[in-house]
Short mmCIF file of C-alpha atoms and ligand atoms in Angstrom, two decimals:
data_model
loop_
_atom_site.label_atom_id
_atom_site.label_comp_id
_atom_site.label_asym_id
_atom_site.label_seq_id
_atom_site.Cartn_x
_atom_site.Cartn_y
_atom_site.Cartn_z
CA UNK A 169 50.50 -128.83 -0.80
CA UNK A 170 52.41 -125.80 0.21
CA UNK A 171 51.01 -123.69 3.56
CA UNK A 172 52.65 -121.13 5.78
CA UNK A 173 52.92 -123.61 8.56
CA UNK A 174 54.76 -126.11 6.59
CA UNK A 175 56.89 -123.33 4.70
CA UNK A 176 60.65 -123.18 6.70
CA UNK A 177 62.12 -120.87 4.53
CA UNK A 178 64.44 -118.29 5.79
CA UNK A 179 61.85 -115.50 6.01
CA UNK A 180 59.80 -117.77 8.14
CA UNK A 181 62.46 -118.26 10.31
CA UNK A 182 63.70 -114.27 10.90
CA UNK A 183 59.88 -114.20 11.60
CA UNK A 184 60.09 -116.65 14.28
CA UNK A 185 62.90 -114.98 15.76
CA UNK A 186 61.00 -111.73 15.75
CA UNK A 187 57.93 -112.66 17.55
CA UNK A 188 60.17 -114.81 20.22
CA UNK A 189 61.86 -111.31 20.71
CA UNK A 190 58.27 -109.93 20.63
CA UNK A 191 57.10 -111.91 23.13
CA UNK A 192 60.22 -111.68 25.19
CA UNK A 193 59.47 -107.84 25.22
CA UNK A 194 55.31 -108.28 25.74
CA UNK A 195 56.25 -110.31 28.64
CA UNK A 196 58.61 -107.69 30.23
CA UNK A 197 56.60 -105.07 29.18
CA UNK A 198 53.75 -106.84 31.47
CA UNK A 199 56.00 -107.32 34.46
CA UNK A 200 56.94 -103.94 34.38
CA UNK A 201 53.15 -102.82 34.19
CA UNK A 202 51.99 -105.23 37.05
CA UNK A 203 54.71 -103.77 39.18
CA UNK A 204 53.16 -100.13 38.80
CA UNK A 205 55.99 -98.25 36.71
CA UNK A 206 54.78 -95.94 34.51
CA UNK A 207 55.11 -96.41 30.76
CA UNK A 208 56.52 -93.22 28.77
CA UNK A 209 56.31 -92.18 25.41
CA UNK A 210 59.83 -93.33 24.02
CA UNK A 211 59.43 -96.82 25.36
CA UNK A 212 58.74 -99.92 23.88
CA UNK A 213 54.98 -100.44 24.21
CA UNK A 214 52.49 -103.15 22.24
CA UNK A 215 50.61 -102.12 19.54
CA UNK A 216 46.97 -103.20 21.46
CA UNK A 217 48.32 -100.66 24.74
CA UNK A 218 49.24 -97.66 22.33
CA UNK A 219 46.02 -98.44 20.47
CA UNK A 220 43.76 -98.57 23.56
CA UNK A 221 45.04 -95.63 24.88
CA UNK A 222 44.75 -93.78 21.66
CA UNK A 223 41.11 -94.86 21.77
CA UNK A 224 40.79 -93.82 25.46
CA UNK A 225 42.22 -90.78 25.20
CA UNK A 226 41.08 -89.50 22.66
CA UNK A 227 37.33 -90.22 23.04
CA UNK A 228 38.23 -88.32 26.40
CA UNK A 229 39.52 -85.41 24.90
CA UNK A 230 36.31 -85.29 22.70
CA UNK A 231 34.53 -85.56 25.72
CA UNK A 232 36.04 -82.40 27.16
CA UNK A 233 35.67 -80.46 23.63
CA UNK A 234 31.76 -81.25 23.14
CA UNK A 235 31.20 -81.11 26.88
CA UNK A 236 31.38 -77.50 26.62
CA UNK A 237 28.28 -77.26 24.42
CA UNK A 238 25.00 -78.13 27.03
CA UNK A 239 26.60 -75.52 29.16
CA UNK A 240 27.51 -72.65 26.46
CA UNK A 241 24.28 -72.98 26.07
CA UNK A 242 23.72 -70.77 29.38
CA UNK A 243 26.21 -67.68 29.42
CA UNK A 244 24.21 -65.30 28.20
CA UNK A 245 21.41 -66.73 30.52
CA UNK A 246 23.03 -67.31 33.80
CA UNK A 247 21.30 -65.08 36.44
CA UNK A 248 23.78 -62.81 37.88
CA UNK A 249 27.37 -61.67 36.73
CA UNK A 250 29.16 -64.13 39.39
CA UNK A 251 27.58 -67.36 37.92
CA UNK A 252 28.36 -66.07 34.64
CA UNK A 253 31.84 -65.51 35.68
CA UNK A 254 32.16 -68.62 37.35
CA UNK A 255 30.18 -70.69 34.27
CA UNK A 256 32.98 -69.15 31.47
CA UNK A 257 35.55 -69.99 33.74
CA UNK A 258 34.83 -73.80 34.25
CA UNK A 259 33.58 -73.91 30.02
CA UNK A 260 37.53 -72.71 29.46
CA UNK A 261 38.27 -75.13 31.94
CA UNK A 262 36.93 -78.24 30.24
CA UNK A 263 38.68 -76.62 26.88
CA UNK A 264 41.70 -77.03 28.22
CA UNK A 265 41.05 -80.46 29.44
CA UNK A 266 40.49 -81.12 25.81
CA UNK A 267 43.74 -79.65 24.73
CA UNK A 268 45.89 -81.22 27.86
CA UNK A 269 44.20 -85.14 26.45
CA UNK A 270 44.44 -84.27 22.89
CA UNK A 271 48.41 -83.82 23.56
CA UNK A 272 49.09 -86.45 25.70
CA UNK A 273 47.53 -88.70 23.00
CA UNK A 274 49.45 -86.98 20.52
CA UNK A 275 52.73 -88.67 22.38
CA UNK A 276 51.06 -91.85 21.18
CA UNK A 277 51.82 -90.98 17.24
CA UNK A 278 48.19 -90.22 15.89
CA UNK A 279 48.04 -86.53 15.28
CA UNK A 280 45.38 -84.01 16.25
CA UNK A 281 44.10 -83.43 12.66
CA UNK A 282 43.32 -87.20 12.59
CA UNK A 283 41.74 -87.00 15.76
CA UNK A 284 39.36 -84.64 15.08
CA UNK A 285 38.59 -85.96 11.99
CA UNK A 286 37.00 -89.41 13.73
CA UNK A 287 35.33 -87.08 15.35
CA UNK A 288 33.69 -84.63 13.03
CA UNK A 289 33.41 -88.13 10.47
CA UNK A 290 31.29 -89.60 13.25
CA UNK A 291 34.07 -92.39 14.07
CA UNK A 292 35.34 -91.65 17.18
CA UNK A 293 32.84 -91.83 20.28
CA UNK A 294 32.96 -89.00 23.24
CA UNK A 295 30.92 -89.37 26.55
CA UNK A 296 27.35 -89.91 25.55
CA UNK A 297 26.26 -87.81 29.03
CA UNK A 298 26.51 -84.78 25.93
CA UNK A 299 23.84 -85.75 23.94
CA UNK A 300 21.31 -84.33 26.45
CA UNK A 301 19.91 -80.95 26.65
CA UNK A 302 20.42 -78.21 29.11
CA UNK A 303 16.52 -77.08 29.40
CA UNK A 304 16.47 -74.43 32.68
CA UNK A 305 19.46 -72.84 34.93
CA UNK A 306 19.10 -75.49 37.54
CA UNK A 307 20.95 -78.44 34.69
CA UNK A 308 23.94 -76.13 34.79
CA UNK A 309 24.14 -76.52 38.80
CA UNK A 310 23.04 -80.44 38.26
CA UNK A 311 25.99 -81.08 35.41
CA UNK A 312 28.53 -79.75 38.48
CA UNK A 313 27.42 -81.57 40.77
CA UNK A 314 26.58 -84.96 38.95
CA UNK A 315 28.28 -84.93 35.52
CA UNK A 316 31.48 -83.93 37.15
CA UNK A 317 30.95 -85.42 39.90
CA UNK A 318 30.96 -88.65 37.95
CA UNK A 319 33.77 -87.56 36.09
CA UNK A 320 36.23 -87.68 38.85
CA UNK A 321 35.02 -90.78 40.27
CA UNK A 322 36.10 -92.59 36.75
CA UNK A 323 38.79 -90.17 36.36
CA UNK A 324 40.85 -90.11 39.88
CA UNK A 325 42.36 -93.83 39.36
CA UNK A 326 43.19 -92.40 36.09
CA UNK A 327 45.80 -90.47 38.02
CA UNK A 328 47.32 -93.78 37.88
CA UNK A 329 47.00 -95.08 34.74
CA UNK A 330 50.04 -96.84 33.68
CA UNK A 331 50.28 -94.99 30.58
CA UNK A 332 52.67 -91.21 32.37
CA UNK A 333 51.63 -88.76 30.21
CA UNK A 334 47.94 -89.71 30.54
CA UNK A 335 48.46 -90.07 34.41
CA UNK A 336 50.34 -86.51 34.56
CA UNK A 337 47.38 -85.01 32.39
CA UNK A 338 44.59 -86.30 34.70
CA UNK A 339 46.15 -85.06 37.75
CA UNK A 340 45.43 -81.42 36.74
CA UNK A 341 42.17 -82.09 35.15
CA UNK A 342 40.84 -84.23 38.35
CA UNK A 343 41.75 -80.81 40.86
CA UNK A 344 40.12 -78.36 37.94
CA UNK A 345 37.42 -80.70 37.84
CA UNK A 346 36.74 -80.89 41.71
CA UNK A 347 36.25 -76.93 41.89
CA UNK A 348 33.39 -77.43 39.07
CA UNK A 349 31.81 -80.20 41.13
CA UNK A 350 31.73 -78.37 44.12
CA UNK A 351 30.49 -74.77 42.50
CA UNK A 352 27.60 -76.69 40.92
CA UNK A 353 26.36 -78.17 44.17
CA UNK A 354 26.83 -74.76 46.01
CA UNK A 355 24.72 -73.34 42.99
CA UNK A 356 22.08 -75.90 43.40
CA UNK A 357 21.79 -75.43 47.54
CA UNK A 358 21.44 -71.74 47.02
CA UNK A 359 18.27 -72.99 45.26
CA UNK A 360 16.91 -74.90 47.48
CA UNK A 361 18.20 -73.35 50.36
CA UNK A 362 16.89 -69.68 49.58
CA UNK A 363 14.87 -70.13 46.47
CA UNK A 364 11.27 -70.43 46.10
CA UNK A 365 9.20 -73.02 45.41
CA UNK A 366 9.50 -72.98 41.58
CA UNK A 367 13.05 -72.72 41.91
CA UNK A 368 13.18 -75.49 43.97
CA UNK A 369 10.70 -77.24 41.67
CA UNK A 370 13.26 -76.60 38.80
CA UNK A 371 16.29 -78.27 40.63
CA UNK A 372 14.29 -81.23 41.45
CA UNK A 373 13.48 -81.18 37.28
CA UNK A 374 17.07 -81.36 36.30
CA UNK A 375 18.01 -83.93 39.11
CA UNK A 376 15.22 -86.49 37.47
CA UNK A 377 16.34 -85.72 34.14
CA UNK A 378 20.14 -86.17 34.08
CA UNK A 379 20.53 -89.04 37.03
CA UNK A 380 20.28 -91.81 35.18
CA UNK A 381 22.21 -90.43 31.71
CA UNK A 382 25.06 -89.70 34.88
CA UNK A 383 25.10 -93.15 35.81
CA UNK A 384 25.08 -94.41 32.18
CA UNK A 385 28.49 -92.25 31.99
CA UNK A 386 30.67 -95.29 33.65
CA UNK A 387 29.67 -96.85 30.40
CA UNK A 388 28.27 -101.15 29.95
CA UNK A 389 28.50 -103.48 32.86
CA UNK A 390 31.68 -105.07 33.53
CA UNK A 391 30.45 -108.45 31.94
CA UNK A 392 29.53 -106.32 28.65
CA UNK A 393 32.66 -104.02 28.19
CA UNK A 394 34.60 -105.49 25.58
CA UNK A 395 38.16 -103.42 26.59
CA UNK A 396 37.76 -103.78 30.85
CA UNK A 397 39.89 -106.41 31.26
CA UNK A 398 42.67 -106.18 29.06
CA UNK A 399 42.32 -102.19 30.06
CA UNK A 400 42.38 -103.47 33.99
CA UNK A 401 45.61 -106.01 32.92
CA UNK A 402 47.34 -103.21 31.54
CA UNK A 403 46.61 -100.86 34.22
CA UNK A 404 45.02 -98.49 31.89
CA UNK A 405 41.79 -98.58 34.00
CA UNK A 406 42.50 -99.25 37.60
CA UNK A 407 38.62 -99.44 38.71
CA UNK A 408 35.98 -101.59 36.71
CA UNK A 409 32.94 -99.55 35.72
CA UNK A 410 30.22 -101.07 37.58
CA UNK A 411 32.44 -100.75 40.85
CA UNK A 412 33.04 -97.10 39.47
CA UNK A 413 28.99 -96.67 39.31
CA UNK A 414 28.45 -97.83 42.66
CA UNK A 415 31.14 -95.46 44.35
CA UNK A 416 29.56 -92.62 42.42
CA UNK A 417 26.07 -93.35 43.58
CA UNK A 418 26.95 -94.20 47.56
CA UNK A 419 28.79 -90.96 47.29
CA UNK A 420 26.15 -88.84 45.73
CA UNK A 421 22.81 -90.31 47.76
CA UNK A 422 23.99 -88.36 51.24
CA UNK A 423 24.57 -85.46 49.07
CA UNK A 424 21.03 -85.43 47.63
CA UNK A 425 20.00 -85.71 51.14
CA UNK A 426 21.96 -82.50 51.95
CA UNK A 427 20.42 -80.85 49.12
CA UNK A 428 16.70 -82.17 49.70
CA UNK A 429 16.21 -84.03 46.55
CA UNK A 430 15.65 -87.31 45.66
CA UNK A 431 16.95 -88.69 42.56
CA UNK A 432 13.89 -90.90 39.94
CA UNK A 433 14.80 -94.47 40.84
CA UNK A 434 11.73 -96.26 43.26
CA UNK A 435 14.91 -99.32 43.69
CA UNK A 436 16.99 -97.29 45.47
CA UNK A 437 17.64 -98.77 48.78
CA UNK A 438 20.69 -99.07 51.59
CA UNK A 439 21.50 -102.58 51.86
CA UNK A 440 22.82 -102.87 55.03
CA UNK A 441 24.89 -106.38 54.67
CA UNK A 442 26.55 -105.16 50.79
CA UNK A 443 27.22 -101.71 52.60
CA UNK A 444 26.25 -100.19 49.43
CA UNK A 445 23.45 -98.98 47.95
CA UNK A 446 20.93 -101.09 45.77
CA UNK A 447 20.03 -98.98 42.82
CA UNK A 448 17.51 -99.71 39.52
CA UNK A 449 17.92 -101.51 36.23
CA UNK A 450 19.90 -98.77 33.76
CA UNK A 451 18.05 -98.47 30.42
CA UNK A 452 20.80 -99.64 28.38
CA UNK A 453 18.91 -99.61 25.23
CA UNK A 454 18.87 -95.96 25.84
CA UNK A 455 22.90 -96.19 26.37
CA UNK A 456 23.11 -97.26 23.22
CA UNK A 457 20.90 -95.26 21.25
CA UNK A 458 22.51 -92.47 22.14
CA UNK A 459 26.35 -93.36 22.21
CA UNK A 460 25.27 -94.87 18.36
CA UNK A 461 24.40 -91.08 17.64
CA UNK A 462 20.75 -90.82 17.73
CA UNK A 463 20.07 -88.94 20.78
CA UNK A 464 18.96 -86.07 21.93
CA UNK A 465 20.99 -83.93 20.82
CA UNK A 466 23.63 -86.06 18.83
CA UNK A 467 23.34 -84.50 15.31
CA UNK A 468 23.19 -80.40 17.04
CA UNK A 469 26.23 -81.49 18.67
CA UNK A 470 28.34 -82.64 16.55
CA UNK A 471 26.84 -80.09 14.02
CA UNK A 472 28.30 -77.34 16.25
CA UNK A 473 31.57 -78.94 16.21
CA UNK A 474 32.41 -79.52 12.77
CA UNK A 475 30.85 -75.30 11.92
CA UNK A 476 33.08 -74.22 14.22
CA UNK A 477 35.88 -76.22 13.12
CA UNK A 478 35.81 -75.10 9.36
CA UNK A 479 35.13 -71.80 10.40
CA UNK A 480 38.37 -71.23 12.66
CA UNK A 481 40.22 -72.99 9.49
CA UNK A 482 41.42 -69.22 9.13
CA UNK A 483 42.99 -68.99 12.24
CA UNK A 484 44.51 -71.76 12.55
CA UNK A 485 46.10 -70.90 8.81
CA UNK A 486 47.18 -67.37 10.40
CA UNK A 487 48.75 -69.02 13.43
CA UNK A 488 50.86 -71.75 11.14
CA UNK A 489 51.81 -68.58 8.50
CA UNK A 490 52.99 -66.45 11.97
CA UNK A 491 55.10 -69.41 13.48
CA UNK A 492 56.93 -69.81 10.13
CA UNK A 493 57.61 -66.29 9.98
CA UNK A 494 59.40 -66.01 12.74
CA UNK A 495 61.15 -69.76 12.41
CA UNK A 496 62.40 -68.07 8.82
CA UNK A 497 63.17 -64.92 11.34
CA UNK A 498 65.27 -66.44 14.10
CA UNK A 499 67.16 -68.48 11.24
CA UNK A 500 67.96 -65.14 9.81
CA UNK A 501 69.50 -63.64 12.94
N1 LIG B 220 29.57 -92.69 26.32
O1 LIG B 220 34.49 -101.57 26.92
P1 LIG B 220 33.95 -100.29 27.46
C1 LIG B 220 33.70 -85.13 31.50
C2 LIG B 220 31.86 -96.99 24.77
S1 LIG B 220 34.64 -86.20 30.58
C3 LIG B 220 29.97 -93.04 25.07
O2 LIG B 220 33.57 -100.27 28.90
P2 LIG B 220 36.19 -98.53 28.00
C4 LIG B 220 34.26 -83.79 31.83
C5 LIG B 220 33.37 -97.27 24.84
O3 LIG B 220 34.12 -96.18 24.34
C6 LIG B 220 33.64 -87.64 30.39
N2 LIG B 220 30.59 -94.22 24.82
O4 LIG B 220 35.00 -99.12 27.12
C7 LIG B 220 33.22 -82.75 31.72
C8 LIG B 220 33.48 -98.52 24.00
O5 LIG B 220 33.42 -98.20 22.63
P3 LIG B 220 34.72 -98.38 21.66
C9 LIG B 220 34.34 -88.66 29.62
C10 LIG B 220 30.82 -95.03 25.86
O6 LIG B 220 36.91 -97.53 27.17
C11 LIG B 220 32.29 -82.59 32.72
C12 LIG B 220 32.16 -99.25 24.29
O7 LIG B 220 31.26 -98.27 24.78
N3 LIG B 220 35.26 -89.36 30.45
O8 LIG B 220 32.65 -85.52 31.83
C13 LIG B 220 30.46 -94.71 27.18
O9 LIG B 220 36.99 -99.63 28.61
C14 LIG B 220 31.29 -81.60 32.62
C15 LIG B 220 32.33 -100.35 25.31
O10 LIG B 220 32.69 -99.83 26.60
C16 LIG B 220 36.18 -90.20 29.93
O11 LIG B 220 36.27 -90.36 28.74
C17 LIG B 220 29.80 -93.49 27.38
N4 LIG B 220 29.37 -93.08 28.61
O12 LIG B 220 35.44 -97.78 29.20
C18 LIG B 220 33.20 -81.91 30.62
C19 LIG B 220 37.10 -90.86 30.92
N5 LIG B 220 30.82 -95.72 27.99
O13 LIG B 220 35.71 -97.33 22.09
C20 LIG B 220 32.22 -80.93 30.51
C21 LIG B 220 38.07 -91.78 30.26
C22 LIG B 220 31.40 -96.66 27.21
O14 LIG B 220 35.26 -99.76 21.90
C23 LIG B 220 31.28 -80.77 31.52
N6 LIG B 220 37.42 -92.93 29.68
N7 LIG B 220 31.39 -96.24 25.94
O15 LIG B 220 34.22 -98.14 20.28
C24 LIG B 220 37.12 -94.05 30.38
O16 LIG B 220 37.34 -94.13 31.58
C25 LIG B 220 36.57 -95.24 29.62
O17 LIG B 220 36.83 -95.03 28.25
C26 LIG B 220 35.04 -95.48 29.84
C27 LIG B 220 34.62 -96.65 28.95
C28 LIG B 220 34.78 -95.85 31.29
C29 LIG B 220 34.23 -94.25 29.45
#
């Protein structure tokens, strides 16, 4: 009986040698990585890191791309010409997140077309914060505040992923994303501040109905994330998402305070000997529900997307006819 254990033939044998210089390279590869050096594009890399980070980043860049819709939703609404100003400004902002993510995981050898098309095919995942509606002017203040508040919480250490041109990408997106955190809570404490009561009454609405999806943002407990720890290993992720969570809501409690809200969870509690605070159970049947696709507003979403991608398929055919025109130019002169 003849099986590939037994089997010594040469081809078995320039296999062996391969995976002994495999390892050899996993192994430096590691050292490398749990010294902190930064991984680049041209270097060696294993097929699991380039495949994480693929995933990663471009579920990210998705992110960025769809995040845009809840608050598009508001331009021709916002209630004076500055907040309009400012709400276009931070919506381009978050498209050029998209862009900045889908390049640097372009590095990685998976092209944008098949990117998108995970997407728009329902394959690829992107935040499931998203899937919720924007129902009065007060969510587009709350989103600033919370949903990009808990974006650069998760996406600071990200700075430092091991993987550069991720690292290099985030450091831009993390300042851009710090002036949208800080306009939505100056938005919101206008409201409360010098608003009336239904105004006030409306902040308090959004606050109850997008805490929890914020929190849900860090994605599964620690014990329940399938890619944490070889993510953590590889220095990929450099903070777990529970301890992620927790940082976001000690952060954000004092704010609320500020702001004269309280935020829909009867467990919340400082515990004086953790230093933290004690929060509720997450729904995490919810979590899933949604990040499977039946939220909200899953199917409008992604709807949205996939019109507006076959109807820019003109411009994008202009653009690739004008950049070979002048290539067939320049070789010309
Ligand atoms: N939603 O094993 P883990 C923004 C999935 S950008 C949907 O823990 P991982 C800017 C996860 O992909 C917000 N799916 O996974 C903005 C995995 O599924 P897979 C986005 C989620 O990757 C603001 C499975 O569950 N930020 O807000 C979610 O180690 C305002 C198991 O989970 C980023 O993408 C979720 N919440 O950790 C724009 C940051 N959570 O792929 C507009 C970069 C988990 O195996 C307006 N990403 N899943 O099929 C990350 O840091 C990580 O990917 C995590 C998940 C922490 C999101």
């Amino acid at each position: 009986m003849y099986t590939q254990a037994m089997s010594v033939g040469p081809q078995d044998q320039a296999a062996k040698v391969q995976s002994a210089e495999e390892a050899q390279k996993l192994a430096a590869f590691e050292a490398r990585v749990g010294e902190g050096e930064f991984v680049e594009a041209k270097d060696w890399m294993p097929e699991h890191y380039r495949k994480t980070l693929v995933r990663q980043i471009s579920q990210h860049a998705h992110s960025e791309i769809v995040g845009m819709l809840p608050e598009g939703n508001w331009v021709t609404r916002a209630p004076t010409l500055k907040r309009k100003a400012i709400l276009m400004a931070k919506i381009q902002d978050e498209g050029g997140h998209g862009l900045y993510l889908y390049s640097a995981a372009e590095t990685l050898g998976t092209s944008r077309d098949q990117m998108l098309e995970a997407l728009h095919s329902g394959k690829a995942k992107y935040s499931s914060i998203f899937n919720y509606p924007t129902l009065n002017w007060a969510d587009i203040g709350v989103i600033g505040w919370l949903v990009d508040g808990a974006a650069i919480m998760n996406q600071v250490p990200l700075c430092r992923c091991s993987y550069a041109p991720y690292a290099r990408a985030m450091i831009r997106i993390c300042r851009e994303e710090s002036f949208h955190q800080r306009q939505g809570y100056e938005s919101l404490l206008v409201m409360m501040q010098k608003g009336t009561p239904e105004q006030q009454a409306l902040v308090q609405d959004a606050v109850n109905r997008w805490w929890w999806p914020s929190l849900m943002m860090f994605g599964p407990h620690d014990k329940d994330s399938p890619n944490s720890e070889q993510s953590m290993r590889w220095g990929i992720k450099r903070i777990s998402n529970d301890d992620l969570r927790q940082k976001f809501v000690d952060a954000t409690i004092p704010q609320a305070e500020v702001l004269g809200v309280t935020v829909p969870d009867p467990d919340l509690k400082w515990n004086a000997e953790r230093e933290h605070y004690d929060f509720g159970a997450i729904d995490w049947d919810e979590f899933w529900r949604v990040v499977g696709g039946d939220g909200p507003c899953n199917r409008e979403r992604l709807a949205t997307r996939v019109k507006a991608w076959d109807e820019g398929a003109w411009v994008r055919e202009a653009a690739l006819a004008h950049a070979k025109k002048q290539a067939t130019k320049a070789q010309a002169a």
